[in-house]
Amino acid sequence: MSASPSLRNRIALQVRDIPRSGIRDFFDIVSTMKDVISLGIGEPDFDTPWHVRESTVFSLERGATHYTSNLGYLELRKALSKYVSKMFGAEYNPDSEVLVTVGVSEALDIALRALINPGDEVLFHEPCYVSYRATILFAHGVPLAVETKAENGFRLTRAMLEAKVTLKTKVLMLNFPNNPTGGVMSRQDLEDIAAFARERDLIVITDEIYGELTYDAPHTSIVSLPGMKERTIFLHGFSKAWAMTGFRLGYACGPAELIEAMMKIHQYTMLCASSLAQKAAIEALTRPEVDVGEMVAEYRRRRNYIASAFAEMGLECHRPLGAFYAFPSVAKFKLPAKEFAMRLLHEERVAVVPGTAFGDCGEGFVRCAYATSLDNIKEAMVRLKRFVGKL
Amino acid sequence: MDELLKILEGNALESRATIAKMLNLPLAEVDQRIADYEKRGVIRGYQTILNEDQLDLDKTTAVIEVKVTPQREGGFNTIAERISRFPEVRSAYLMSGGYDLLLFVEGRNLRQVAAFVSERLAPLEGVVSTSTHFMLKTYKRLGVLMHSEQTDERLTVSP
Ligand SMILES: Cc1ncc(COP(=O)(O)O)c(C=O)c1O
């Protein structure tokens, strides 16, 4: 929808000049069509575990319907602190180093706003989650995109960062396991990046929302490396590993000064995260093992299936190692990714997201989410195979 | 549990080729392992999970708690196996707690089940008492909900 010219001119430049998410445009088209199998959904197909939902209802009945502390319920922050220590290997003080947010989305926004002066540069790697570039721009930062490559497993290297960094660079954003590529970083890969961040005195914002979802090797967090906790804001949430996207719950852990700065923005703009969602999160954390472990096993089977289906039909795809996305190359068909996705949608009713939604360097790729039933995946692979056979 | 068994337990009709892909194994190995499980009796059969409430069947199921005296030789096994051989008994478990055996018994109607209990089960040597409950409606069987529609509330494309 475009506003009248005079109103359009009143929109703040950094908002006006940013295009809407390519995902949104694509959604508008797909949602008008019938019988589409969607590999375009960036959220789990699992239901939120029943014990979490049941206990949310109980909390509602008991009247947990009020504002909470700005930082979030202390009970939740304590549980988070324990969880992060066990899973990610960093100790945070629940009184001052943990902030509960409205999803990782809010945490990303306030982390950047807390750090960026106009003109400060932010290094991030593309293809990446759709909101990164926009969120940097909203915070009046200057985005410095570094391109990760399929032949390298979409990993980030020190050399790539060295080529872009300047004296004005203040922040490095990381997201592994990665949306949209399924790429992960080993401890060794991260050690190089950590050394770079220390030498350049950068603040690292690490979005580890897919941290539980790795399939071949356990996840390593950059916060667990020496000298990193004091310069890192660690972000995580309940959307993916607990299938709680609609609850809108995330959290940030970091040095007290940075959490305090983020808390100020959060306090004035959000007040607190939903009390019910926080209660749900407490329940999720007290019995996490069963739910998450079984989900991971199921995703792994689907990952295996989709990877071998791509191989059979001759689609080149870096083996996805984490999150629930595969990012095959469609470059050999000599079609722009968007056109590939459009034709696939119209001719075979399969929705995938063009790689360009995740940055210009996503050209030549499409994102296929395997967070959908195996039956859907099987049918989608039959259709995709037929489609690429015709190209 | 072996992931292969887990897949089959969830869907016995899953094709061998699909299973091979999911587990990243050669097809021949999947075939071999399933054959092996069947031979060893780990896999005892493959059945279909029906929502019988939709079928309007002439059928009644009773859950029966049975107290028994364990035999001098064979303990509970002898009596439990004897009871299990009746075709009316669809499932039988040895239980802890206030009774010993829990049976799921099927008959065409209430009378037929009652006859089974009074003429077959109760008179058996070793059976001390029985307590019979008739099932009225099935909400969930073998991990499958019987009355909920599957709907996907998610947006068709999301970031
Ligand atoms: C990398 C990444 N970060 C953040 C988010 C948003 O998470 P939340 O639901 O916690 O706001 C997503 C969701 O797709 C994501 O993929």
Coordinates of C-alpha atoms and ligand atoms in Angstrom, one line a residue:
Chain A
M1 CA 0.0 0.0 0.0
S2 CA 1.5 3.3 -0.9
A3 CA 0.6 6.5 1.0
S4 CA -0.2 9.7 -0.7
P5 CA 2.9 11.6 -1.8
S6 CA 2.7 14.2 0.9
L7 CA 2.3 11.7 3.7
R8 CA 5.0 9.6 2.3
N9 CA 7.4 12.5 2.5
R10 CA 6.7 12.8 6.2
I11 CA 7.8 9.2 6.9
A12 CA 11.3 9.1 8.5
L13 CA 13.9 8.4 5.9
Q14 CA 15.4 5.3 7.4
V15 CA 11.9 3.8 7.5
R16 CA 10.7 5.0 4.1
D17 CA 13.7 3.8 2.3
I18 CA 13.7 0.3 3.6
P19 CA 11.7 -2.1 1.4
R20 CA 9.1 -4.4 3.0
S21 CA 10.4 -7.9 3.7
G22 CA 10.5 -10.0 0.5
I23 CA 8.9 -12.8 2.6
R24 CA 5.8 -10.7 3.2
D25 CA 5.3 -10.1 -0.6
F26 CA 5.7 -13.7 -1.2
F27 CA 3.2 -14.6 1.5
D28 CA 0.6 -12.3 0.0
I29 CA 0.8 -14.3 -3.2
V30 CA 0.9 -17.7 -1.7
S31 CA -2.0 -17.0 0.7
T32 CA -4.4 -16.5 -2.3
M33 CA -3.6 -19.9 -3.6
K34 CA -5.1 -23.3 -2.8
D35 CA -3.4 -26.7 -2.3
V36 CA 0.0 -25.3 -1.9
I37 CA 2.6 -27.3 0.0
S38 CA 4.7 -24.8 1.8
L39 CA 8.4 -25.2 2.5
G40 CA 8.3 -21.5 3.2
I41 CA 7.4 -21.6 6.9
G42 CA 10.1 -20.4 9.3
E43 CA 8.5 -21.9 12.3
P44 CA 8.2 -25.4 13.8
D45 CA 5.2 -27.5 12.7
F46 CA 5.3 -29.1 16.2
D47 CA 2.7 -28.0 18.6
T48 CA 3.9 -26.2 21.7
P49 CA 4.4 -29.1 24.2
W50 CA 1.1 -29.8 25.9
H51 CA 2.5 -29.4 29.4
V52 CA 3.5 -25.9 28.5
R53 CA 0.1 -25.0 27.1
E54 CA -1.7 -26.6 30.0
S55 CA 0.3 -24.8 32.6
T56 CA -0.3 -21.5 30.7
V57 CA -4.0 -22.0 31.1
F58 CA -3.4 -22.7 34.8
S59 CA -1.4 -19.5 35.2
L60 CA -4.2 -17.6 33.5
E61 CA -6.7 -19.1 35.9
R62 CA -4.5 -18.2 38.9
G63 CA -4.3 -14.6 37.7
A64 CA -0.8 -14.2 36.3
T65 CA -2.2 -11.3 34.2
H66 CA -0.3 -8.3 35.6
Y67 CA 2.9 -6.4 34.7
T68 CA 6.0 -8.2 35.7
S69 CA 9.4 -6.8 36.7
N70 CA 10.9 -4.9 33.7
L71 CA 13.6 -7.6 33.5
G72 CA 11.0 -10.4 33.7
Y73 CA 10.0 -12.7 36.5
L74 CA 13.0 -13.4 38.7
E75 CA 12.0 -17.1 38.7
L76 CA 12.3 -17.1 35.0
R77 CA 15.6 -15.3 34.9
K78 CA 17.0 -17.8 37.4
A79 CA 15.8 -20.7 35.2
L80 CA 17.3 -19.0 32.1
S81 CA 20.6 -18.5 33.8
K82 CA 20.8 -22.1 34.7
Y83 CA 19.8 -23.2 31.2
V84 CA 22.2 -21.0 29.5
S85 CA 25.0 -22.1 31.7
K86 CA 24.2 -25.8 31.0
M87 CA 23.6 -25.5 27.3
F88 CA 25.8 -22.7 26.2
G89 CA 28.6 -22.6 28.8
A90 CA 28.3 -19.1 30.2
E91 CA 27.3 -18.0 33.7
Y92 CA 24.9 -15.0 34.0
N93 CA 23.7 -13.3 37.2
P94 CA 19.9 -13.5 37.0
D95 CA 19.6 -10.2 39.0
S96 CA 21.5 -8.0 36.5
E97 CA 22.6 -9.9 33.4
V98 CA 19.4 -11.4 32.0
L99 CA 16.6 -9.5 30.3
V100 CA 13.4 -11.2 29.2
T101 CA 12.1 -9.7 25.9
V102 CA 9.3 -10.0 23.4
G103 CA 11.0 -12.5 21.2
V104 CA 14.5 -12.4 19.9
S105 CA 13.1 -9.8 17.6
E106 CA 12.8 -7.2 20.3
A107 CA 16.1 -8.2 21.9
L108 CA 17.9 -7.7 18.5
D109 CA 16.3 -4.3 18.2
I110 CA 17.1 -3.0 21.7
A111 CA 20.6 -4.4 21.6
L112 CA 21.4 -2.5 18.5
R113 CA 19.7 0.7 19.7
A114 CA 21.5 0.5 23.0
L115 CA 24.9 0.3 21.2
I116 CA 24.7 2.3 18.0
N117 CA 25.4 6.0 17.6
P118 CA 24.4 7.3 14.2
G119 CA 27.0 6.2 11.7
D120 CA 28.5 3.3 13.7
E121 CA 29.0 0.3 11.5
V122 CA 27.6 -3.2 12.2
L123 CA 29.2 -6.2 10.6
F124 CA 26.8 -9.1 9.8
H125 CA 26.8 -12.0 7.5
E126 CA 24.4 -12.6 4.6
P127 CA 22.4 -14.5 3.6
C128 CA 20.7 -13.8 7.0
Y129 CA 17.5 -13.5 8.8
V130 CA 15.3 -10.9 7.1
S131 CA 15.3 -8.4 9.9
Y132 CA 19.0 -7.8 10.5
R133 CA 19.7 -5.1 7.9
A134 CA 16.5 -3.3 8.6
T135 CA 17.0 -3.4 12.4
I136 CA 20.5 -1.9 12.0
L137 CA 19.1 0.9 9.8
F138 CA 16.3 1.6 12.2
A139 CA 18.9 2.1 14.9
H140 CA 20.8 4.5 12.6
G141 CA 23.6 2.1 12.1
V142 CA 25.5 1.4 8.9
P143 CA 25.1 -2.2 7.8
L144 CA 28.3 -3.9 6.6
A145 CA 27.3 -7.2 5.0
V146 CA 29.8 -10.0 4.6
E147 CA 28.8 -12.7 2.2
T148 CA 29.1 -16.4 3.3
K149 CA 29.4 -19.0 0.6
A150 CA 27.9 -22.4 -0.1
E151 CA 31.2 -23.9 -1.0
N152 CA 32.3 -23.0 2.5
G153 CA 29.3 -24.4 4.2
F154 CA 28.0 -20.8 4.7
R155 CA 30.5 -20.4 7.5
L156 CA 32.0 -17.0 8.4
T157 CA 35.8 -16.6 8.3
R158 CA 38.1 -14.1 9.7
A159 CA 39.4 -13.1 6.3
M160 CA 35.9 -12.2 5.2
L161 CA 35.5 -9.9 8.2
E162 CA 39.0 -8.4 7.8
A163 CA 38.0 -7.3 4.2
K164 CA 35.1 -5.2 5.5
V165 CA 36.0 -3.9 8.9
T166 CA 36.9 -0.3 9.4
L167 CA 37.7 1.9 12.4
K168 CA 34.0 2.8 12.6
T169 CA 32.9 -0.8 13.1
K170 CA 31.4 -1.3 16.5
V171 CA 29.3 -4.4 16.5
L172 CA 29.5 -7.9 14.9
M173 CA 26.3 -9.8 14.6
L174 CA 26.3 -13.6 14.4
N175 CA 23.6 -16.1 13.7
F176 CA 24.6 -19.8 13.9
P177 CA 22.9 -22.2 13.3
N178 CA 21.8 -20.0 10.5
N179 CA 18.5 -19.0 9.0
P180 CA 18.3 -19.4 5.9
T181 CA 21.3 -21.5 5.1
G182 CA 21.3 -24.2 7.8
G183 CA 25.1 -23.4 8.3
V184 CA 26.8 -23.8 11.6
M185 CA 30.2 -22.9 13.0
S186 CA 32.5 -25.3 14.8
R187 CA 34.4 -24.3 17.9
Q188 CA 37.5 -23.8 15.8
D189 CA 35.7 -21.5 13.3
L190 CA 34.4 -19.5 16.2
E191 CA 37.8 -19.1 17.8
D192 CA 39.1 -17.2 14.8
I193 CA 36.0 -14.9 14.9
A194 CA 36.4 -14.4 18.6
A195 CA 40.1 -13.5 18.2
F196 CA 39.1 -11.0 15.6
A197 CA 36.4 -9.4 17.8
R198 CA 38.8 -9.1 20.7
E199 CA 41.5 -7.6 18.6
R200 CA 39.2 -5.1 17.0
D201 CA 37.4 -4.5 20.3
L202 CA 34.0 -5.3 18.8
I203 CA 30.8 -6.0 20.7
V204 CA 29.3 -9.3 19.5
I205 CA 25.5 -9.8 19.3
T206 CA 25.0 -13.5 18.8
D207 CA 21.5 -14.8 17.9
E208 CA 21.5 -18.4 18.9
I209 CA 17.7 -19.0 18.5
Y210 CA 18.5 -22.3 16.7
G211 CA 21.1 -23.4 19.2
E212 CA 19.4 -26.6 20.2
L213 CA 18.8 -27.6 16.6
T214 CA 22.0 -29.1 15.3
Y215 CA 22.1 -32.6 13.7
D216 CA 25.7 -33.8 13.4
A217 CA 27.7 -32.1 16.1
P218 CA 26.8 -30.3 19.3
H219 CA 26.5 -26.5 19.1
T220 CA 29.2 -24.2 20.4
S221 CA 28.4 -20.7 21.6
I222 CA 30.9 -17.9 21.1
V223 CA 30.1 -16.7 24.7
S224 CA 31.8 -19.8 26.0
L225 CA 35.1 -18.9 24.5
P226 CA 37.7 -17.0 26.6
G227 CA 37.4 -13.3 26.8
M228 CA 34.1 -13.2 24.9
K229 CA 31.4 -13.1 27.6
E230 CA 32.4 -9.6 28.6
R231 CA 31.9 -8.3 25.0
T232 CA 28.9 -10.4 23.9
I233 CA 25.2 -10.1 24.0
F234 CA 23.7 -13.5 23.8
L235 CA 20.2 -13.8 22.4
H236 CA 17.9 -16.7 22.6
G237 CA 14.2 -17.5 22.8
F238 CA 11.4 -20.0 22.9
S239 CA 10.1 -19.8 19.4
K240 CA 12.1 -22.6 17.8
A241 CA 13.2 -25.2 20.2
W242 CA 9.9 -25.1 22.1
A243 CA 7.7 -24.3 19.1
M244 CA 6.3 -21.2 20.9
T245 CA 6.5 -18.6 18.2
G246 CA 3.1 -17.0 19.0
F247 CA 4.0 -16.6 22.7
R248 CA 6.6 -14.0 21.6
L249 CA 9.2 -14.7 24.2
G250 CA 13.0 -14.3 24.1
Y251 CA 15.8 -13.1 26.2
A252 CA 19.2 -11.4 26.2
C253 CA 22.1 -12.2 28.5
G254 CA 25.2 -10.0 28.7
P255 CA 27.4 -7.8 30.8
A256 CA 25.3 -5.9 33.4
E257 CA 26.1 -2.4 31.9
L258 CA 24.8 -3.5 28.5
I259 CA 21.7 -5.3 29.9
E260 CA 21.0 -2.2 31.9
A261 CA 21.1 0.0 28.8
M262 CA 18.8 -2.5 26.9
M263 CA 16.5 -2.6 29.9
K264 CA 16.1 1.2 29.7
I265 CA 14.7 1.0 26.2
H266 CA 12.6 -2.0 27.1
Q267 CA 11.3 -0.3 30.2
Y268 CA 10.1 2.7 28.3
T269 CA 8.9 1.1 25.1
M270 CA 7.7 -2.4 26.1
L271 CA 7.5 -2.3 29.9
C272 CA 7.7 -6.1 30.2
A273 CA 7.2 -9.2 28.2
S274 CA 3.8 -11.0 28.5
S275 CA 3.3 -12.4 31.9
L276 CA 1.6 -15.5 30.6
A277 CA 4.4 -16.2 28.1
Q278 CA 6.8 -15.9 30.9
K279 CA 4.9 -18.4 33.0
A280 CA 4.9 -20.7 30.0
A281 CA 8.6 -20.3 29.6
I282 CA 9.2 -21.3 33.2
E283 CA 7.3 -24.5 32.6
A284 CA 9.2 -25.2 29.4
L285 CA 12.5 -24.9 31.1
T286 CA 11.7 -27.1 34.0
R287 CA 11.1 -30.1 31.8
P288 CA 12.9 -29.4 28.6
E289 CA 14.7 -32.7 27.9
V290 CA 11.9 -34.9 26.4
D291 CA 10.4 -32.3 24.2
V292 CA 13.4 -30.8 22.6
G293 CA 15.3 -34.1 22.1
E294 CA 12.5 -35.7 20.2
M295 CA 12.0 -32.7 18.0
V296 CA 15.6 -32.7 17.1
A297 CA 15.6 -36.4 16.2
E298 CA 12.5 -35.8 13.9
Y299 CA 14.1 -32.8 12.2
R300 CA 17.3 -34.8 11.6
R301 CA 15.3 -37.5 9.8
R302 CA 13.6 -34.9 7.7
R303 CA 16.9 -33.2 7.0
N304 CA 18.4 -36.5 5.9
Y305 CA 15.4 -37.1 3.7
I306 CA 15.4 -33.8 2.0
A307 CA 19.2 -33.8 1.5
S308 CA 19.0 -37.1 -0.3
A309 CA 16.0 -36.1 -2.3
F310 CA 17.9 -33.0 -3.6
A311 CA 20.9 -35.2 -4.4
E312 CA 18.7 -37.6 -6.4
M313 CA 17.2 -34.9 -8.5
G314 CA 20.6 -33.3 -9.0
L315 CA 20.0 -30.1 -7.0
E316 CA 23.2 -28.9 -5.4
C317 CA 22.8 -28.3 -1.7
H318 CA 25.3 -27.7 1.0
R319 CA 24.5 -30.2 3.7
P320 CA 22.3 -28.4 6.3
L321 CA 23.8 -28.9 9.7
G322 CA 21.4 -26.9 11.9
A323 CA 18.2 -25.0 12.2
F324 CA 15.5 -26.4 9.9
Y325 CA 16.4 -25.0 6.6
A326 CA 18.0 -26.3 3.4
F327 CA 19.4 -23.7 1.0
P328 CA 19.9 -25.5 -2.4
S329 CA 21.4 -23.7 -5.4
V330 CA 19.1 -23.2 -8.3
A331 CA 21.7 -21.2 -10.2
K332 CA 22.2 -23.8 -12.9
F333 CA 18.7 -23.2 -14.2
K334 CA 19.7 -19.7 -15.2
L335 CA 16.6 -18.2 -13.6
P336 CA 16.5 -15.5 -11.0
A337 CA 15.6 -17.1 -7.6
K338 CA 12.4 -15.2 -7.4
E339 CA 11.3 -16.4 -10.8
F340 CA 12.2 -19.9 -9.9
A341 CA 10.1 -19.7 -6.8
M342 CA 7.2 -18.1 -8.6
R343 CA 7.1 -20.7 -11.4
L344 CA 7.5 -23.5 -8.9
L345 CA 4.6 -22.0 -7.0
H346 CA 2.3 -21.6 -10.0
E347 CA 3.3 -24.7 -11.9
E348 CA 3.6 -27.2 -9.0
R349 CA 2.1 -25.4 -6.0
V350 CA 5.2 -25.7 -3.9
A351 CA 6.2 -22.6 -1.9
V352 CA 9.9 -22.0 -1.3
V353 CA 11.4 -18.6 -0.4
P354 CA 13.7 -17.0 -2.9
G355 CA 17.2 -16.6 -1.4
T356 CA 17.2 -12.9 -2.2
A357 CA 14.8 -12.3 0.7
F358 CA 17.8 -12.9 2.8
G359 CA 20.2 -10.5 1.1
D360 CA 21.3 -9.9 -2.4
C361 CA 23.9 -12.7 -2.2
G362 CA 21.0 -15.1 -1.7
E363 CA 20.5 -14.9 -5.5
G364 CA 20.7 -18.3 -7.1
F365 CA 19.3 -20.1 -4.0
V366 CA 16.0 -20.9 -2.5
R367 CA 15.2 -21.6 1.1
C368 CA 13.3 -24.8 1.9
A369 CA 12.1 -25.2 5.4
Y370 CA 11.7 -28.8 6.6
A371 CA 9.6 -27.8 9.5
T372 CA 6.7 -29.5 8.0
S373 CA 5.4 -33.1 8.0
L374 CA 7.3 -35.8 6.2
D375 CA 4.3 -36.4 4.0
N376 CA 4.4 -32.8 2.9
I377 CA 8.1 -33.0 2.3
K378 CA 7.8 -36.2 0.2
E379 CA 5.0 -34.7 -1.9
A380 CA 7.0 -31.4 -2.3
M381 CA 10.0 -33.4 -3.5
V382 CA 8.0 -35.2 -6.1
R383 CA 6.7 -31.9 -7.4
L384 CA 10.0 -30.2 -7.2
K385 CA 11.7 -33.1 -9.1
R386 CA 9.0 -32.9 -11.8
F387 CA 9.5 -29.1 -12.0
V388 CA 13.3 -29.1 -12.3
G389 CA 13.0 -31.9 -14.9
K390 CA 11.1 -29.5 -17.1
L391 CA 13.5 -26.6 -16.8
Chain B
M1 CA 15.1 -47.3 21.2
D2 CA 16.5 -47.9 17.7
E3 CA 15.3 -45.0 15.5
L4 CA 14.2 -47.5 12.9
L5 CA 11.7 -49.0 15.3
K6 CA 10.6 -45.6 16.3
I7 CA 9.7 -44.7 12.7
L8 CA 7.9 -48.0 12.2
E9 CA 6.0 -47.6 15.5
G10 CA 4.8 -44.2 14.3
N11 CA 3.9 -45.4 10.8
A12 CA 4.3 -49.1 9.9
L13 CA 3.5 -48.2 6.3
E14 CA 6.5 -46.0 5.8
S15 CA 8.3 -47.2 2.8
R16 CA 11.7 -48.8 3.2
A17 CA 13.1 -46.3 0.7
T18 CA 11.9 -43.4 2.8
I19 CA 13.2 -44.9 5.9
A20 CA 16.6 -45.4 4.3
K21 CA 16.7 -41.7 3.3
M22 CA 15.6 -40.5 6.7
L23 CA 18.3 -42.6 8.5
N24 CA 20.9 -42.1 5.9
L25 CA 21.3 -45.8 5.4
P26 CA 21.5 -48.1 2.4
L27 CA 18.1 -49.6 1.5
A28 CA 19.5 -53.1 1.8
E29 CA 20.5 -52.5 5.4
V30 CA 17.1 -51.2 6.3
D31 CA 15.5 -54.3 4.8
Q32 CA 18.0 -56.5 6.6
R33 CA 17.4 -54.9 10.0
I34 CA 13.6 -55.1 9.7
A35 CA 13.8 -58.7 8.7
D36 CA 16.1 -59.3 11.7
Y37 CA 13.6 -57.7 14.1
E38 CA 10.8 -59.7 12.7
K39 CA 12.8 -62.9 13.0
R40 CA 13.7 -62.2 16.6
G41 CA 10.1 -61.4 17.4
V42 CA 10.9 -57.8 18.4
I43 CA 8.4 -56.8 15.8
R44 CA 5.3 -58.9 16.4
G45 CA 3.0 -57.5 13.8
Y46 CA 1.6 -54.5 12.0
Q47 CA -1.9 -53.2 12.7
T48 CA -4.1 -50.3 11.8
I49 CA -5.3 -47.8 14.4
L50 CA -9.0 -47.4 13.8
N51 CA -11.4 -44.9 15.2
E52 CA -14.0 -47.5 16.0
D53 CA -16.5 -44.9 17.3
Q54 CA -16.9 -43.9 13.7
L55 CA -17.7 -47.4 12.5
D56 CA -20.9 -48.3 14.4
L57 CA -19.6 -51.7 15.3
D58 CA -21.3 -54.5 17.2
K59 CA -18.5 -54.5 19.8
T60 CA -18.0 -53.8 23.4
T61 CA -14.7 -53.5 25.3
A62 CA -14.3 -54.1 28.9
V63 CA -11.3 -53.4 31.1
I64 CA -11.1 -56.1 33.8
E65 CA -9.0 -56.1 36.9
V66 CA -8.2 -59.6 38.0
K67 CA -6.8 -60.8 41.3
V68 CA -5.0 -64.1 41.1
T69 CA -3.0 -66.4 43.3
P70 CA 0.4 -66.9 41.9
Q71 CA 1.2 -70.6 41.3
R72 CA 3.9 -72.4 43.2
E73 CA 5.9 -72.9 40.1
G74 CA 5.7 -70.3 37.4
G75 CA 4.4 -67.4 39.7
F76 CA 2.0 -65.2 37.8
N77 CA 3.1 -66.3 34.4
T78 CA 1.3 -69.6 34.2
I79 CA -2.1 -68.1 35.0
A80 CA -1.5 -64.9 33.0
E81 CA -0.5 -66.9 29.9
R82 CA -3.5 -69.2 30.3
I83 CA -5.8 -66.2 30.5
S84 CA -4.1 -64.5 27.6
R85 CA -4.9 -67.4 25.2
F86 CA -8.6 -66.6 25.2
P87 CA -9.2 -64.8 21.9
E88 CA -11.6 -62.4 23.7
V89 CA -8.6 -61.1 25.6
R90 CA -7.0 -58.4 23.4
S91 CA -4.4 -57.2 25.9
A92 CA -3.2 -58.4 29.2
Y93 CA -0.7 -56.9 31.6
L94 CA 0.7 -57.8 35.0
M95 CA 0.2 -54.8 37.3
S96 CA 1.6 -53.4 40.5
G97 CA -0.9 -52.2 43.1
G98 CA -4.4 -53.4 44.2
Y99 CA -4.9 -56.1 41.6
D100 CA -2.6 -58.3 39.6
L101 CA -3.7 -58.5 36.0
L102 CA -5.4 -55.9 33.8
L103 CA -7.2 -57.3 30.8
F104 CA -8.8 -55.6 27.8
V105 CA -11.6 -57.9 26.7
E106 CA -13.8 -57.6 23.6
G107 CA -17.2 -59.0 22.9
R108 CA -20.1 -58.4 20.6
N109 CA -22.1 -56.9 23.4
L110 CA -22.3 -56.6 27.2
R111 CA -23.9 -60.0 27.6
Q112 CA -21.2 -61.7 25.7
V113 CA -18.5 -60.1 27.8
A114 CA -20.4 -60.9 31.0
A115 CA -20.6 -64.5 29.9
F116 CA -16.9 -64.6 29.3
V117 CA -16.2 -63.3 32.8
S118 CA -18.6 -65.5 34.6
E119 CA -18.2 -68.7 32.6
R120 CA -14.6 -68.6 31.5
L121 CA -12.5 -66.2 33.5
A122 CA -13.8 -66.3 37.1
P123 CA -14.0 -70.1 37.4
L124 CA -10.3 -70.5 36.4
E125 CA -8.2 -72.0 39.2
G126 CA -6.1 -69.3 40.7
V127 CA -8.5 -66.4 39.8
V128 CA -9.6 -64.9 43.1
S129 CA -11.8 -62.0 42.0
T130 CA -12.6 -59.8 39.0
S131 CA -13.8 -56.3 38.6
T132 CA -15.2 -55.4 35.2
H133 CA -15.5 -51.9 33.7
F134 CA -17.0 -51.2 30.3
M135 CA -15.5 -48.6 28.0
L136 CA -17.8 -45.9 26.8
K137 CA -15.8 -43.8 24.4
T138 CA -12.3 -43.6 23.1
Y139 CA -10.4 -40.3 23.2
K140 CA -7.0 -41.5 22.4
R141 CA -5.5 -44.9 21.4
L142 CA -1.9 -45.8 21.0
G143 CA -0.8 -42.2 21.1
V144 CA -3.4 -41.0 18.5
L145 CA -6.1 -38.6 19.3
M146 CA -9.5 -39.8 18.0
H147 CA -11.5 -36.6 18.0
S148 CA -9.3 -33.7 17.1
E149 CA -9.1 -32.3 13.7
Q150 CA -5.5 -31.5 12.5
T151 CA -5.3 -27.9 11.5
D152 CA -2.2 -25.9 10.7
E153 CA -2.6 -22.4 12.1
R154 CA 0.7 -21.2 10.7
L155 CA 1.0 -18.5 8.0
T156 CA 1.9 -20.2 4.7
V157 CA 5.2 -18.3 4.4
S158 CA 7.1 -16.7 7.3
P159 CA 10.6 -15.5 8.0
Ligands
LIG1 C1 17.7 -16.0 13.1 C2 16.4 -15.6 13.7 N1 16.4 -14.7 14.7 C3 15.3 -14.2 15.2 C4 14.0 -14.7 14.9 C5 12.8 -14.2 15.5 O1 12.6 -14.8 16.7 P1 11.5 -14.5 17.7 O2 10.2 -15.2 17.4 O3 12.0 -14.9 19.1 O4 11.2 -13.0 17.7 C6 14.0 -15.7 13.9 C7 12.7 -16.2 13.4 O5 12.5 -16.8 12.3 C8 15.2 -16.1 13.3 O6 15.2 -17.1 12.3

